[in-house]
Coordinates of C-alpha atoms and ligand atoms in Angstrom, one line a residue:
Chain A
M1299 CA 0.0 0.0 0.0
K1300 CA 1.3 3.4 -1.0
A1301 CA 0.1 5.6 1.8
M1302 CA -1.0 9.2 1.1
I1303 CA 1.6 10.3 3.5
D1304 CA 4.4 8.9 1.4
K1305 CA 3.4 11.1 -1.5
E1306 CA 3.2 14.2 0.7
L1307 CA 6.5 13.4 2.3
A1308 CA 8.1 13.0 -1.1
V1309 CA 6.8 16.5 -2.1
L1310 CA 8.2 17.9 1.2
H1311 CA 11.5 16.3 0.5
E1312 CA 11.7 17.8 -3.0
E1313 CA 10.7 21.2 -1.8
L1314 CA 13.4 21.3 0.9
L1315 CA 15.9 20.1 -1.7
I1316 CA 14.9 23.0 -3.9
M1317 CA 15.4 25.4 -0.9
G1318 CA 18.8 23.8 -0.3
G1319 CA 19.7 24.5 -3.9
L1320 CA 18.8 28.1 -3.4
C1321 CA 21.1 28.3 -0.4
E1322 CA 23.9 26.9 -2.5
K1323 CA 23.1 29.5 -5.1
A1324 CA 23.1 32.3 -2.5
I1325 CA 26.4 31.5 -0.9
K1326 CA 28.0 30.8 -4.3
N1327 CA 27.0 34.3 -5.5
A1328 CA 28.0 36.0 -2.3
T1329 CA 31.4 34.3 -2.6
K1330 CA 31.8 35.3 -6.3
A1331 CA 30.9 38.9 -5.3
L1332 CA 33.6 38.8 -2.6
L1333 CA 36.4 37.1 -4.6
E1334 CA 35.8 38.8 -7.9
Y1335 CA 34.0 42.0 -6.7
D1336 CA 31.1 41.1 -9.1
L1337 CA 28.3 43.5 -8.5
S1338 CA 25.7 41.4 -10.4
A1339 CA 26.5 38.6 -8.1
I1340 CA 25.6 40.8 -5.1
N1341 CA 22.2 41.4 -6.7
T1342 CA 21.7 37.7 -7.4
T1343 CA 22.5 36.9 -3.8
I1344 CA 19.9 39.3 -2.5
Y1345 CA 17.2 38.1 -4.8
T1346 CA 18.0 34.5 -4.0
E1347 CA 17.7 35.3 -0.3
I1348 CA 14.2 36.7 -0.9
E1349 CA 13.3 33.5 -2.7
I1350 CA 14.6 31.4 0.2
A1351 CA 12.5 33.3 2.7
K1352 CA 9.4 32.6 0.6
K1353 CA 10.3 29.0 0.2
E1354 CA 10.7 28.7 4.0
R1355 CA 7.2 29.9 4.6
D1356 CA 5.7 27.6 2.0
I1357 CA 7.5 24.6 3.4
E1358 CA 6.6 25.5 6.9
E1359 CA 3.0 25.6 5.9
L1360 CA 3.3 22.2 4.3
C1361 CA 4.8 20.7 7.5
L1362 CA 2.0 22.1 9.6
Q1363 CA -0.6 20.7 7.3
L1364 CA 1.0 17.3 7.4
L1365 CA 1.2 17.4 11.2
L1366 CA -2.5 18.3 11.3
K1367 CA -3.7 15.8 8.8
Q1368 CA -1.5 12.8 9.4
H1369 CA -0.7 12.7 13.1
P1370 CA 2.7 11.3 12.0
V1371 CA 4.8 9.1 14.3
A1372 CA 8.2 7.5 14.2
R1373 CA 10.2 8.1 11.0
D1374 CA 7.4 10.3 9.6
L1375 CA 7.4 12.5 12.6
R1376 CA 11.2 12.7 12.5
K1377 CA 11.1 13.6 8.8
I1378 CA 8.7 16.5 9.5
S1379 CA 10.4 17.8 12.7
S1380 CA 13.8 17.6 11.1
T1381 CA 12.5 19.5 8.1
L1382 CA 11.3 22.2 10.4
K1383 CA 14.7 22.4 12.0
M1384 CA 16.6 22.4 8.6
L1385 CA 14.3 25.1 7.4
T1386 CA 15.6 27.4 10.1
D1387 CA 19.2 26.5 9.3
M1388 CA 18.7 27.0 5.5
D1389 CA 17.0 30.3 6.1
R1390 CA 20.0 31.4 8.2
I1391 CA 22.4 30.4 5.5
G1392 CA 20.5 32.5 3.0
R1393 CA 20.3 35.4 5.4
Q1394 CA 24.0 35.3 6.1
A1395 CA 24.9 35.0 2.4
R1396 CA 22.9 38.2 2.0
D1397 CA 24.7 39.8 4.9
I1398 CA 28.0 39.2 3.1
A1399 CA 26.6 40.6 -0.1
E1400 CA 25.4 43.7 1.7
I1401 CA 28.8 44.4 3.2
L1402 CA 30.2 44.2 -0.3
L1403 CA 27.8 47.0 -1.3
Q1404 CA 29.8 49.2 1.1
T1405 CA 33.3 48.3 0.2
D1406 CA 35.6 46.5 -2.2
L1407 CA 37.7 44.0 -0.4
S1408 CA 39.3 42.4 -3.4
R1409 CA 42.8 43.6 -2.5
H1410 CA 42.7 41.6 0.7
I1411 CA 41.9 38.3 -0.8
R1412 CA 45.4 37.1 -1.3
N1413 CA 47.0 38.1 2.0
T1414 CA 44.3 36.5 4.2
H1415 CA 42.6 33.1 4.5
I1416 CA 39.2 34.5 3.4
K1417 CA 39.2 32.5 0.2
E1418 CA 39.9 29.3 2.1
I1419 CA 37.2 29.8 4.7
A1420 CA 34.7 30.8 2.0
T1421 CA 35.5 27.8 -0.1
A1422 CA 35.4 25.4 2.9
S1423 CA 32.0 26.6 4.1
M1424 CA 30.6 26.6 0.6
K1425 CA 31.7 23.0 0.3
M1426 CA 30.0 22.2 3.6
V1427 CA 26.8 23.7 2.4
T1428 CA 26.9 21.7 -0.8
G1429 CA 27.9 18.6 1.2
S1430 CA 25.0 18.9 3.7
I1431 CA 22.4 19.5 1.0
D1432 CA 23.7 16.5 -1.0
A1433 CA 23.7 14.4 2.1
Y1434 CA 20.1 15.5 2.7
G1435 CA 19.1 14.7 -0.8
D1436 CA 20.6 11.2 -0.8
N1437 CA 20.0 10.4 2.9
D1438 CA 23.8 9.8 2.9
L1439 CA 25.0 9.3 6.5
Q1440 CA 28.6 9.0 5.5
A1441 CA 28.4 12.4 3.7
C1442 CA 26.9 13.8 7.0
E1443 CA 29.9 12.7 8.9
A1444 CA 32.2 14.3 6.4
V1445 CA 30.4 17.6 6.8
I1446 CA 30.5 17.4 10.6
E1447 CA 34.2 16.7 10.5
E1448 CA 34.9 19.6 8.1
D1449 CA 33.5 22.1 10.6
N1450 CA 36.7 21.8 12.6
L1451 CA 38.7 23.1 9.6
V1452 CA 36.4 26.1 9.3
D1453 CA 36.8 26.9 13.0
E1454 CA 40.6 26.8 12.5
L1455 CA 40.4 29.0 9.4
F1456 CA 38.4 31.5 11.4
N1457 CA 41.2 31.8 13.9
E1458 CA 43.7 32.2 11.1
M1459 CA 41.5 35.0 9.8
K1460 CA 41.6 36.8 13.1
K1461 CA 45.4 36.8 13.0
D1462 CA 45.5 37.8 9.3
I1463 CA 43.3 40.8 10.1
I1464 CA 45.3 42.0 13.1
E1465 CA 48.4 41.9 10.9
M1466 CA 46.7 43.7 8.1
V1467 CA 45.5 46.6 10.2
L1468 CA 48.8 46.9 12.1
A1469 CA 50.5 47.2 8.8
D1470 CA 48.1 49.8 7.4
K1471 CA 45.8 51.8 9.7
T1472 CA 43.7 53.0 6.8
Q1473 CA 42.4 49.5 6.5
I1474 CA 40.8 49.3 9.9
E1475 CA 37.3 49.6 8.6
N1476 CA 37.9 47.0 5.9
G1477 CA 39.5 44.8 8.5
M1478 CA 36.3 44.9 10.5
Y1479 CA 34.2 44.1 7.4
L1480 CA 36.5 41.2 6.6
L1481 CA 36.1 39.9 10.2
M1482 CA 32.4 40.1 9.9
I1483 CA 32.4 38.2 6.6
A1484 CA 34.7 35.5 8.1
K1485 CA 32.3 35.2 11.0
Y1486 CA 29.3 34.8 8.6
Y1487 CA 31.1 32.0 6.8
E1488 CA 31.9 30.4 10.1
K1489 CA 28.2 30.6 11.1
I1490 CA 27.1 29.3 7.7
A1491 CA 29.4 26.3 8.3
D1492 CA 27.7 25.7 11.7
H1493 CA 24.3 25.7 9.9
A1494 CA 25.6 23.2 7.4
T1495 CA 26.7 21.0 10.3
N1496 CA 23.3 21.3 11.9
I1497 CA 21.7 20.2 8.7
A1498 CA 24.0 17.1 8.7
H1499 CA 22.9 16.3 12.3
W1500 CA 19.2 16.6 11.4
V1501 CA 19.7 14.3 8.4
E1502 CA 21.2 11.8 10.7
F1503 CA 18.3 12.2 13.2
S1504 CA 15.7 11.9 10.5
N1505 CA 17.2 8.6 9.4
T1506 CA 18.3 7.0 12.6
G1507 CA 16.4 8.6 15.5
K1508 CA 19.7 9.7 17.0
Y1509 CA 20.7 13.4 17.3
K1510 CA 24.4 13.8 18.0
G1511 CA 24.4 10.2 19.0
E1512 CA 21.6 10.5 21.6
D1513 CA 18.0 9.3 21.4
I1514 CA 15.6 12.1 21.4
S1515 CA 11.8 11.7 21.0
Chain B
M1137 CA 12.2 3.8 39.0
E1138 CA 11.0 0.4 37.9
N1139 CA 7.5 -0.4 39.0
K1140 CA 6.4 -3.6 40.6
L1141 CA 5.3 -6.4 38.3
K1142 CA 1.6 -7.0 38.3
F1143 CA 1.0 -9.6 35.6
L1144 CA 3.6 -11.9 34.3
I1145 CA 2.5 -13.8 31.2
E1146 CA 4.8 -16.7 30.2
N1147 CA 4.8 -18.9 27.1
V1148 CA 1.1 -18.5 26.6
N1149 CA -0.6 -20.2 23.7
L1150 CA -4.4 -20.0 23.1
Y1151 CA -6.4 -22.1 20.7
Y1152 CA -10.1 -21.7 19.7
G1153 CA -10.5 -25.2 18.4
D1154 CA -7.9 -25.6 15.7
S1155 CA -7.3 -21.9 15.3
H1156 CA -4.1 -20.7 17.1
A1157 CA -5.1 -17.3 18.4
L1158 CA -2.2 -16.5 20.7
K1159 CA 1.3 -17.7 20.0
D1160 CA 4.0 -17.9 22.6
I1161 CA 3.1 -14.7 24.4
N1162 CA 5.6 -13.5 27.0
L1163 CA 4.8 -10.2 28.5
S1164 CA 5.0 -8.3 31.8
I1165 CA 2.5 -5.7 33.0
E1166 CA 3.7 -3.2 35.6
E1167 CA 1.7 -2.1 38.5
K1168 CA 0.0 1.3 38.3
E1169 CA 0.9 1.8 34.8
I1170 CA -1.2 2.1 31.7
T1171 CA -0.4 -0.6 29.1
S1172 CA -2.0 -0.4 25.8
F1173 CA -2.5 -3.2 23.3
I1174 CA -2.5 -2.2 19.6
G1175 CA -2.7 -4.1 16.4
P1176 CA -4.9 -4.9 13.4
S1177 CA -8.3 -6.5 13.8
G1178 CA -8.2 -10.1 14.7
C1179 CA -4.6 -10.1 16.0
G1180 CA -5.6 -11.4 19.4
K1181 CA -5.8 -8.2 21.6
S1182 CA -9.3 -9.0 23.0
T1183 CA -8.4 -12.6 23.4
L1184 CA -5.4 -11.8 25.5
I1185 CA -7.1 -9.1 27.6
K1186 CA -10.0 -11.5 28.2
S1187 CA -7.7 -14.2 29.4
L1188 CA -6.4 -11.9 32.1
N1189 CA -9.6 -12.3 34.0
R1190 CA -10.5 -15.7 32.6
L1191 CA -13.4 -14.7 30.4
N1192 CA -12.3 -17.3 28.0
D1193 CA -13.4 -20.0 30.5
L1194 CA -16.9 -19.4 29.2
I1195 CA -15.9 -20.2 25.6
E1196 CA -16.2 -23.7 24.5
N1197 CA -13.2 -25.5 23.0
C1198 CA -10.9 -22.7 24.0
K1199 CA -7.6 -24.2 25.2
I1200 CA -4.9 -22.3 27.0
T1201 CA -1.3 -23.3 27.8
G1202 CA 1.4 -21.4 29.6
T1203 CA 1.0 -19.3 32.8
F1204 CA -0.5 -16.1 33.8
L1205 CA 0.8 -14.9 37.2
L1206 CA -1.0 -12.1 39.1
D1207 CA 1.3 -11.0 41.9
G1208 CA 2.9 -14.4 41.5
I1209 CA -0.3 -16.3 41.7
N1210 CA -1.3 -18.6 38.8
I1211 CA -4.7 -17.3 37.9
Y1212 CA -5.8 -20.5 36.1
K1213 CA -4.8 -22.7 39.1
D1214 CA -4.6 -21.0 42.4
I1215 CA -7.5 -18.6 42.5
D1216 CA -11.2 -18.8 42.3
P1217 CA -12.4 -17.1 39.1
N1218 CA -14.9 -14.9 41.0
L1219 CA -12.2 -13.7 43.3
L1220 CA -9.9 -13.1 40.3
R1221 CA -12.7 -11.0 38.6
K1222 CA -13.0 -9.0 41.8
R1223 CA -9.3 -8.2 41.6
V1224 CA -9.2 -7.7 37.9
G1225 CA -12.2 -5.8 36.5
M1226 CA -13.3 -5.3 32.9
V1227 CA -14.8 -2.5 30.9
F1228 CA -16.1 -3.4 27.4
Q1229 CA -16.2 -1.6 24.1
K1230 CA -19.9 -0.9 24.2
P1231 CA -21.2 0.5 27.4
N1232 CA -23.3 -2.3 28.9
P1233 CA -25.1 -1.0 32.0
F1234 CA -27.7 -3.4 33.6
A1235 CA -31.3 -2.4 33.0
M1236 CA -31.6 -1.2 36.6
S1237 CA -31.0 2.0 38.5
I1238 CA -27.8 3.9 38.4
Y1239 CA -27.4 3.1 42.1
D1240 CA -28.1 -0.6 41.7
N1241 CA -25.6 -0.9 38.8
I1242 CA -22.8 0.2 41.2
A1243 CA -24.1 -1.6 44.2
Y1244 CA -24.5 -4.9 42.4
G1245 CA -20.9 -6.0 42.6
P1246 CA -20.3 -5.2 46.2
R1247 CA -23.6 -6.9 47.1
T1248 CA -22.5 -10.1 45.4
H1249 CA -19.4 -9.9 47.5
G1250 CA -21.5 -9.7 50.7
I1251 CA -21.8 -6.0 51.4
K1252 CA -25.4 -5.5 52.5
H1253 CA -25.6 -2.4 54.7
K1254 CA -27.1 0.6 53.1
V1255 CA -24.6 3.1 54.6
D1256 CA -21.7 1.0 53.2
L1257 CA -23.3 0.7 49.8
D1258 CA -24.1 4.4 49.7
E1259 CA -20.5 5.2 50.4
I1260 CA -19.2 2.8 47.8
V1261 CA -21.7 4.2 45.2
E1262 CA -20.7 7.7 45.9
K1263 CA -16.9 7.0 45.9
S1264 CA -17.1 5.0 42.7
L1265 CA -19.1 7.5 40.8
K1266 CA -16.8 10.3 42.0
K1267 CA -13.7 8.4 40.9
S1268 CA -15.3 7.9 37.5
A1269 CA -16.0 11.6 37.2
I1270 CA -19.8 11.0 36.8
W1271 CA -21.0 11.8 40.3
E1272 CA -22.0 15.4 39.6
E1273 CA -24.1 14.3 36.6
T1274 CA -25.9 11.5 38.5
K1275 CA -26.1 12.4 42.2
D1276 CA -29.7 13.7 41.8
R1277 CA -30.9 10.8 39.8
L1278 CA -29.4 7.7 41.4
K1279 CA -32.8 5.9 41.3
K1280 CA -33.3 6.6 37.6
S1281 CA -32.5 3.9 35.1
A1282 CA -28.9 3.7 33.9
L1283 CA -30.2 3.3 30.4
S1284 CA -31.4 7.0 30.5
L1285 CA -27.7 8.1 30.5
S1286 CA -25.9 9.1 27.3
G1287 CA -23.4 6.7 25.8
G1288 CA -20.4 8.5 27.3
Q1289 CA -22.1 8.7 30.7
Q1290 CA -22.9 5.0 30.5
Q1291 CA -19.3 4.1 29.8
R1292 CA -18.2 6.1 32.9
L1293 CA -20.9 4.3 34.8
C1294 CA -19.5 1.0 33.7
I1295 CA -16.1 2.1 34.9
A1296 CA -17.6 3.1 38.2
R1297 CA -19.2 -0.4 38.3
A1298 CA -15.8 -2.0 37.8
L1299 CA -14.3 0.2 40.5
A1300 CA -17.0 -0.6 43.0
V1301 CA -15.5 -3.9 44.0
S1302 CA -12.1 -2.3 44.6
P1303 CA -10.1 -4.1 41.9
E1304 CA -6.4 -3.9 41.5
V1305 CA -6.4 -4.1 37.7
V1306 CA -8.9 -2.6 35.3
L1307 CA -9.0 -4.1 31.8
M1308 CA -10.6 -2.0 29.1
D1309 CA -11.3 -3.3 25.6
E1310 CA -11.7 -0.3 23.2
P1311 CA -13.6 1.7 25.9
T1312 CA -14.0 4.8 23.7
S1313 CA -14.6 3.4 20.3
A1314 CA -18.3 4.0 20.5
L1315 CA -17.9 7.5 22.0
D1316 CA -17.8 11.0 20.6
P1317 CA -14.5 13.0 21.0
I1318 CA -15.6 14.9 24.2
S1319 CA -16.7 11.7 26.0
T1320 CA -13.5 10.1 24.7
A1321 CA -11.4 12.9 26.2
K1322 CA -13.3 12.5 29.5
I1323 CA -12.6 8.8 29.7
E1324 CA -8.9 9.4 28.8
E1325 CA -8.6 11.9 31.6
L1326 CA -10.3 9.5 33.9
V1327 CA -8.0 6.7 32.9
L1328 CA -5.0 8.8 33.6
E1329 CA -6.4 9.7 37.0
L1330 CA -7.2 6.1 37.8
K1331 CA -3.6 5.1 37.2
K1332 CA -2.7 6.5 40.6
E1333 CA -4.6 3.6 42.2
Y1334 CA -5.0 0.9 39.6
T1335 CA -3.1 -1.0 37.0
I1336 CA -4.7 -0.5 33.7
V1337 CA -4.6 -2.5 30.4
I1338 CA -6.4 -0.9 27.5
V1339 CA -7.0 -2.2 24.0
T1340 CA -7.3 0.6 21.5
H1341 CA -7.4 1.2 17.7
S1342 CA -6.4 4.8 18.2
M1343 CA -2.6 5.3 18.0
Q1344 CA -3.1 8.8 19.3
Q1345 CA -5.0 7.4 22.3
A1346 CA -2.2 5.0 23.0
V1347 CA 0.4 7.8 22.8
R1348 CA -1.7 10.1 24.9
I1349 CA -2.4 7.9 27.8
S1350 CA -0.2 4.8 28.0
D1351 CA 3.2 4.2 29.6
K1352 CA 3.8 1.0 27.7
T1353 CA 2.5 -0.2 24.4
V1354 CA 2.4 -3.7 23.0
F1355 CA 2.0 -4.3 19.3
F1356 CA 0.3 -7.6 18.2
L1357 CA 0.2 -9.1 14.8
M1358 CA -1.5 -12.4 14.0
G1359 CA -1.5 -13.7 17.5
E1360 CA 2.0 -12.7 18.3
V1361 CA 3.6 -9.9 20.3
I1362 CA 5.9 -8.2 17.8
E1363 CA 7.1 -5.4 20.0
S1364 CA 6.5 -4.2 23.6
N1365 CA 8.2 -1.1 24.9
K1366 CA 7.8 2.3 26.5
T1367 CA 5.1 4.1 24.5
T1368 CA 7.3 7.1 23.6
E1369 CA 10.0 4.8 22.5
L1370 CA 7.8 2.5 20.5
F1371 CA 6.2 5.4 18.7
S1372 CA 9.5 7.3 18.2
R1373 CA 11.9 4.5 17.3
P1374 CA 10.1 1.2 16.7
K1375 CA 12.5 -1.7 16.5
D1376 CA 10.6 -3.9 14.2
S1377 CA 9.7 -2.8 10.7
R1378 CA 6.3 -4.4 11.1
T1379 CA 5.6 -2.1 14.0
E1380 CA 6.8 0.9 12.1
D1381 CA 4.6 0.0 9.1
Y1382 CA 1.6 -0.4 11.3
I1383 CA 1.9 2.7 13.4
T1384 CA 2.8 4.9 10.4
G1385 CA -0.3 3.6 8.6
R1386 CA 1.5 1.7 5.9
F1387 CA 0.1 -1.7 6.9
G1388 CA -1.4 -4.2 4.5
Ligands
ATP2327 N1 -15.0 -17.2 20.6 C1 -14.2 -17.4 19.5 N2 -14.2 -18.6 18.8 C2 -13.4 -18.8 17.8 N3 -12.5 -17.9 17.4 C3 -12.4 -16.7 18.0 C4 -13.3 -16.4 19.1 N4 -13.0 -15.2 19.5 C5 -12.0 -14.7 18.7 N5 -11.7 -15.6 17.8 C6 -10.6 -15.5 16.7 O1 -9.4 -15.3 17.4 C7 -8.6 -14.3 16.6 C8 -8.3 -13.1 17.6 O2 -9.5 -12.4 17.9 P1 -9.6 -11.2 18.8 O3 -11.1 -10.9 19.1 O4 -8.8 -11.4 20.0 O5 -9.0 -10.1 18.0 P2 -8.8 -8.5 18.3 O6 -7.3 -8.2 18.1 O7 -9.4 -8.1 19.5 O8 -9.5 -7.8 17.0 P3 -10.4 -6.5 17.0 O9 -9.5 -5.4 16.9 O10 -11.2 -6.6 15.7 O11 -11.3 -6.5 18.2 C9 -9.5 -13.9 15.4 O12 -9.0 -14.6 14.4 C10 -10.9 -14.3 15.8 O13 -11.6 -14.7 14.7
MG2328 MG1 -11.1 -6.9 20.0

């Protein structure tokens, strides 16, 4: 028997995957704007964030409808509750990609790309977002572990960035403001990586019933 | 904290003639907990619950092997069935009050157990009706026929009738399946209240009801116990895929 709930959960899965794709698009464009000082990429990031926010509301509505109609239990309930959690994480990823883009509306940071770790941290957190969305799409628990592991690297890179920025402003005091902007951007990437890690944890929970290795109901 | 064991069911098999209705049942039921039995129609829930107070004795060619221990006493060997039924009461799916007054419905059981004085009976009637949350609705009409009550009220009366003989265990076979949502909610509230004093076993077709009220849930399939666990656990992380298929509505 193919239950009605299976069809509805399949739709939910697809929708969240689309939202995940939008997150990838947002962070990719924000990063392009940063590394190449591409103004049209700033625009694309902002419009993508607006799309993400709308998607979030639609999917949330879908979840609430499912809870109301199906009284889901066990894996169905985990699917829906983890979707609600991932929605928040994806929404934050979109929001922070937009924050990065909006900083770039204020200033051109392209001259600081080479002498800091900004490209590394941007690339690593982008990779984690893609990794977590793919892990979600394929229910791939190994891929989840890889994403969770990678978060340590991003944390290290953030520490490197702090050192880079201190050096940068000590060398040239006219760059203090840019140094602050750069630190904020690095922090946004670090947070984005945290949200990607959360997504990986929720994928694990949805599939196994364990969140960070613990049973939760 | 682990509760005390009330019922221990060991290696139980039950046959109706050639039909094997219960297969190797091993199960424990804790004191002052609510245990719910779930499973598709015909899987043996009623059969098992009835055998806990020996209602199967009345059925011809019903054969039972294995043991049922109530506080360590073998209920098929070492206790008189009438005494057993005083200790283990039963409430059925359809409210079945006797065609007599509300008062006499409650007083009937205590009377058969030798309580004759009116003051004693009055006290039992009032206490039982209060415990069953139907005192306010009936105190001014105790002499009226029980059949004049609504379905939901009749079911609470039947619970009061079961409580009147001070049982230790109350068995309920789909007690709310014939009731509207408000009466159902009242009975569920009542059952949760009764748990403080009684051990309760309830058969239900409503997963939500099992989740709402029971501590433990037992899932049956074709005469077998497939899974028995804490309710939150069974409904969050069922261990057997057949349990998962059933509770998530993908059965069949
Ligand atoms: N008196 C009887 N004589 C012969 N077979 C019976 C008798 N009572 C029940 N059975 C059979 O035993 C099996 C279990 O029945 P039981 O009434 O225990 O199921 P159940 O789980 O309570 O189902 P439902 O949810 O429909 O009430 C069924 O196959 C049923 O037909
Ligand atoms: Mg039955």
